[in-house]
Amino acid sequence: MYPQLVVALDAYRDCLRHSPRFPPTASADAFGRKLHGTISARISSDDFLLLNKCSIARNDGLCAARQGRSTEAGQLFHDCRAMLDAAAWLMPESRMLALAFLRAAEAYVAYRRGETEQARALVYEAMRFDVALEMSYGYTMLGAHRLQLAHNLMKVVASSNLGDAVKLGIRVLNVLEGDAMSWPVPEVADPIDLEDASLDLLVAMASTIVGEVAVLLAGVDVEQARQLFSEAVIHA
């Protein structure tokens, strides 16, 4: 174990000597702009307008949830669902896009309320919409969104089993380092295509996941941390 700790310490020192090359928020914004451009080029103007309205309600709901206003968040998500239900004319592709991101937002609110099983189910549903969009409409860029959902799922899993959450994080890192067949979430077992993802985004995501794993390892006893770190050390 001692040589493994030396590797980790050297990696930590190297990180201190070099500031991050890619701010995570800038990378996420770039991904959002790319996805926005792809969607606007594919769907009708009416569909695009409705998806924008849903996006505003969803983002407002997330903001409310992060500030502890879960009732307000729930109402905003209800408004978003109502808009989708009323739009019988909406293309299936557009509906799936709206639901993929809405379910992810609803999962966060369920997590904040301590409803872990509901949060887990909503994350799985969002992932399945991503897979359907990839397979039926060619949205390969949503592989990165599925990895972000896997990161969200880490927080949900950690509330009941820190070890499983760390192992999930390791599987996400495996994918980020090129192992496309290392499915992070077996319940949605489809290879993740990251060909369209920028290096900036991949680096930012890896940094986030490593930080999450480190926080989780700090919360377990020494023996369990030692065992879990032995599985993660390849990424150090």
Coordinates of C-alpha atoms in Angstrom, one line a residue:
M1 CA 0.0 0.0 0.0
Y2 CA 2.9 2.4 0.8
P3 CA 4.0 2.7 -2.9
Q4 CA 0.5 3.4 -3.9
L5 CA 0.2 6.2 -1.4
V6 CA 3.5 7.6 -2.8
V7 CA 2.0 7.7 -6.3
A8 CA -1.1 9.5 -5.0
L9 CA 1.0 12.0 -3.1
D10 CA 3.2 12.7 -6.1
A11 CA 0.0 13.2 -8.2
Y12 CA -1.3 15.6 -5.6
R13 CA 1.9 17.6 -5.5
D14 CA 1.9 17.8 -9.3
C15 CA -1.6 19.1 -9.2
L16 CA -0.6 21.9 -6.8
R17 CA 2.2 23.0 -9.2
H18 CA -0.2 23.3 -12.1
S19 CA -3.4 25.4 -12.2
P20 CA -6.3 23.7 -13.9
R21 CA -6.2 24.1 -17.7
F22 CA -9.9 24.0 -18.2
P23 CA -12.5 25.7 -15.9
P24 CA -15.3 23.1 -15.5
T25 CA -18.0 25.8 -15.9
A26 CA -16.5 27.0 -19.2
S27 CA -16.4 23.4 -20.5
A28 CA -20.0 22.7 -19.5
D29 CA -21.1 26.0 -21.1
A30 CA -19.4 25.0 -24.3
F31 CA -21.1 21.6 -24.3
G32 CA -24.4 23.3 -23.7
R33 CA -23.9 25.6 -26.6
K34 CA -23.0 22.7 -28.9
L35 CA -26.0 20.7 -27.9
H36 CA -28.3 23.8 -28.2
G37 CA -27.0 24.4 -31.8
T38 CA -27.5 20.7 -32.7
I39 CA -31.1 20.7 -31.4
S40 CA -32.0 24.0 -33.1
A41 CA -30.8 22.7 -36.4
R42 CA -32.9 19.5 -36.1
I43 CA -36.3 20.3 -34.7
S44 CA -39.1 22.6 -35.8
S45 CA -39.2 26.2 -34.6
D46 CA -42.4 25.6 -32.6
D47 CA -40.8 22.6 -30.9
F48 CA -37.6 24.6 -30.2
L49 CA -39.6 27.5 -28.6
L50 CA -41.5 25.1 -26.3
L51 CA -38.2 23.4 -25.3
N52 CA -36.8 26.8 -24.4
K53 CA -39.8 27.5 -22.2
C54 CA -39.3 24.2 -20.5
S55 CA -35.6 24.8 -20.1
I56 CA -36.3 28.2 -18.4
A57 CA -38.8 26.6 -15.9
R58 CA -36.4 23.7 -15.3
N59 CA -33.4 25.9 -14.6
D60 CA -35.5 28.1 -12.3
G61 CA -36.6 25.0 -10.5
L62 CA -33.1 23.8 -10.0
C63 CA -32.1 27.2 -8.7
A64 CA -35.0 27.1 -6.2
A65 CA -34.0 23.5 -5.1
R66 CA -30.4 24.5 -4.5
Q67 CA -31.6 27.3 -2.3
G68 CA -33.8 24.9 -0.3
R69 CA -37.1 26.0 -1.8
S70 CA -38.2 22.5 -2.8
T71 CA -41.9 23.3 -2.9
E72 CA -41.3 26.1 -5.5
A73 CA -39.0 23.8 -7.4
G74 CA -41.7 21.1 -7.5
Q75 CA -44.2 23.6 -8.9
L76 CA -41.9 24.7 -11.6
F77 CA -41.2 21.2 -12.7
H78 CA -45.0 20.5 -12.6
D79 CA -45.4 23.5 -14.9
C80 CA -42.8 22.1 -17.3
R81 CA -44.6 18.7 -17.4
A82 CA -47.9 20.4 -18.0
M83 CA -46.5 22.3 -21.0
L84 CA -45.2 19.0 -22.4
D85 CA -48.5 17.2 -21.8
A86 CA -50.5 20.0 -23.5
A87 CA -48.3 19.9 -26.6
A88 CA -49.7 16.8 -28.3
W89 CA -48.1 18.0 -31.5
L90 CA -44.6 17.8 -30.1
M91 CA -42.2 15.6 -32.1
P92 CA -41.1 12.4 -30.3
E93 CA -37.5 13.6 -30.6
S94 CA -38.3 16.9 -29.0
R95 CA -40.3 15.3 -26.2
M96 CA -37.5 12.9 -25.3
L97 CA -35.0 15.8 -25.2
A98 CA -37.2 17.8 -22.8
L99 CA -37.8 14.7 -20.6
A100 CA -34.1 13.7 -20.5
F101 CA -33.2 16.9 -18.8
L102 CA -36.4 17.3 -16.8
R103 CA -35.9 13.9 -15.2
A104 CA -32.4 14.7 -14.3
A105 CA -33.6 17.9 -12.6
E106 CA -36.4 16.1 -10.8
A107 CA -33.8 13.5 -9.5
Y108 CA -31.9 16.3 -7.9
V109 CA -34.9 17.6 -6.0
A110 CA -35.8 14.0 -4.9
Y111 CA -32.2 13.6 -3.7
R112 CA -32.4 16.9 -1.7
R113 CA -35.6 15.6 -0.1
G114 CA -33.9 12.4 0.9
E115 CA -36.0 10.3 -1.5
T116 CA -33.1 8.3 -2.7
E117 CA -35.0 5.5 -4.4
Q118 CA -37.0 8.0 -6.4
A119 CA -33.9 10.0 -7.2
R120 CA -32.2 6.8 -8.5
A121 CA -35.2 5.8 -10.6
L122 CA -35.3 9.3 -12.2
V123 CA -31.6 9.2 -13.0
Y124 CA -32.1 5.8 -14.7
E125 CA -35.1 7.2 -16.7
A126 CA -33.0 10.3 -17.8
M127 CA -30.3 7.9 -19.0
R128 CA -32.7 5.8 -20.9
F129 CA -34.0 8.9 -22.8
D130 CA -30.3 9.7 -23.6
V131 CA -29.8 6.2 -25.0
A132 CA -33.0 6.4 -27.1
L133 CA -31.9 9.7 -28.5
E134 CA -28.5 8.3 -29.3
M135 CA -29.8 5.2 -31.0
S136 CA -32.8 6.7 -32.8
Y137 CA -31.6 10.2 -33.6
G138 CA -27.8 10.1 -33.5
Y139 CA -27.3 12.3 -30.4
T140 CA -23.9 10.8 -29.7
M141 CA -22.9 13.8 -27.7
L142 CA -25.3 12.8 -24.9
G143 CA -22.8 10.2 -23.8
A144 CA -21.2 13.0 -21.8
H145 CA -24.6 13.9 -20.3
R146 CA -24.9 10.2 -19.2
L147 CA -21.6 10.5 -17.4
Q148 CA -22.8 13.6 -15.7
L149 CA -25.9 11.7 -14.6
A150 CA -23.6 8.9 -13.3
H151 CA -21.8 11.6 -11.3
N152 CA -25.2 12.7 -9.9
L153 CA -26.0 9.1 -9.1
M154 CA -22.8 8.9 -7.0
K155 CA -24.2 11.4 -4.6
V156 CA -27.5 9.4 -4.4
V157 CA -25.7 6.1 -3.8
A158 CA -23.3 7.6 -1.3
S159 CA -26.3 8.3 1.0
S160 CA -26.7 4.6 1.6
N161 CA -23.4 3.0 0.6
L162 CA -20.1 4.9 0.3
G163 CA -18.3 1.9 -1.1
D164 CA -20.7 1.5 -4.0
A165 CA -20.5 5.2 -4.7
V166 CA -16.7 5.1 -4.9
K167 CA -16.8 2.1 -7.2
L168 CA -19.3 3.9 -9.5
G169 CA -16.9 6.9 -9.6
I170 CA -14.1 4.5 -10.6
R171 CA -16.2 3.1 -13.5
V172 CA -16.9 6.6 -14.7
L173 CA -13.1 7.3 -14.7
N174 CA -12.6 4.1 -16.7
V175 CA -14.9 5.5 -19.4
L176 CA -13.2 8.9 -19.4
E177 CA -9.9 7.2 -19.9
G178 CA -11.0 5.4 -23.0
D179 CA -12.7 2.2 -21.8
A180 CA -16.0 2.7 -23.6
M181 CA -17.3 -0.8 -22.6
S182 CA -16.9 -0.1 -18.9
W183 CA -20.5 0.8 -18.3
P184 CA -20.7 2.9 -15.2
V185 CA -24.4 2.1 -14.6
P186 CA -25.2 -1.6 -15.4
E187 CA -29.0 -0.8 -15.1
V188 CA -28.5 1.2 -18.4
A189 CA -25.9 -1.0 -20.0
D190 CA -25.0 0.7 -23.3
P191 CA -21.5 1.8 -24.4
I192 CA -20.9 5.5 -23.9
D193 CA -19.6 7.3 -27.0
L194 CA -17.4 10.3 -26.1
E195 CA -16.0 10.9 -29.6
D196 CA -17.9 14.2 -29.8
A197 CA -16.8 15.4 -26.4
S198 CA -14.1 18.0 -26.2
L199 CA -10.8 17.4 -24.3
D200 CA -11.8 20.4 -22.1
L201 CA -15.0 18.7 -21.1
L202 CA -13.4 15.3 -20.4
V203 CA -10.6 16.9 -18.3
A204 CA -13.2 18.9 -16.3
M205 CA -15.4 15.8 -15.7
A206 CA -12.4 13.7 -14.7
S207 CA -11.3 16.4 -12.2
T208 CA -14.8 16.6 -10.7
I209 CA -15.1 12.8 -10.4
V210 CA -11.7 12.5 -8.7
G211 CA -12.6 15.2 -6.2
E212 CA -15.9 13.4 -5.5
V213 CA -14.1 10.1 -5.0
A214 CA -11.6 11.7 -2.6
V215 CA -14.4 13.2 -0.5
L216 CA -16.1 9.9 -0.3
L217 CA -12.9 8.1 0.7
A218 CA -12.4 10.6 3.5
G219 CA -15.7 9.6 5.0
V220 CA -15.0 5.9 5.5
D221 CA -12.9 4.0 8.1
V222 CA -9.2 3.4 7.4
E223 CA -9.5 -0.3 6.3
Q224 CA -12.4 0.4 3.9
A225 CA -10.6 3.5 2.5
R226 CA -7.5 1.4 2.0
Q227 CA -9.4 -1.3 0.1
L228 CA -11.3 1.2 -2.1
F229 CA -8.2 3.2 -2.8
S230 CA -6.5 0.1 -4.1
E231 CA -9.2 -0.1 -6.8
A232 CA -8.8 3.6 -7.7
V233 CA -5.0 3.9 -7.6
I234 CA -4.6 3.2 -11.3
H235 CA -6.1 6.6 -11.9
A236 CA -3.8 8.4 -9.5

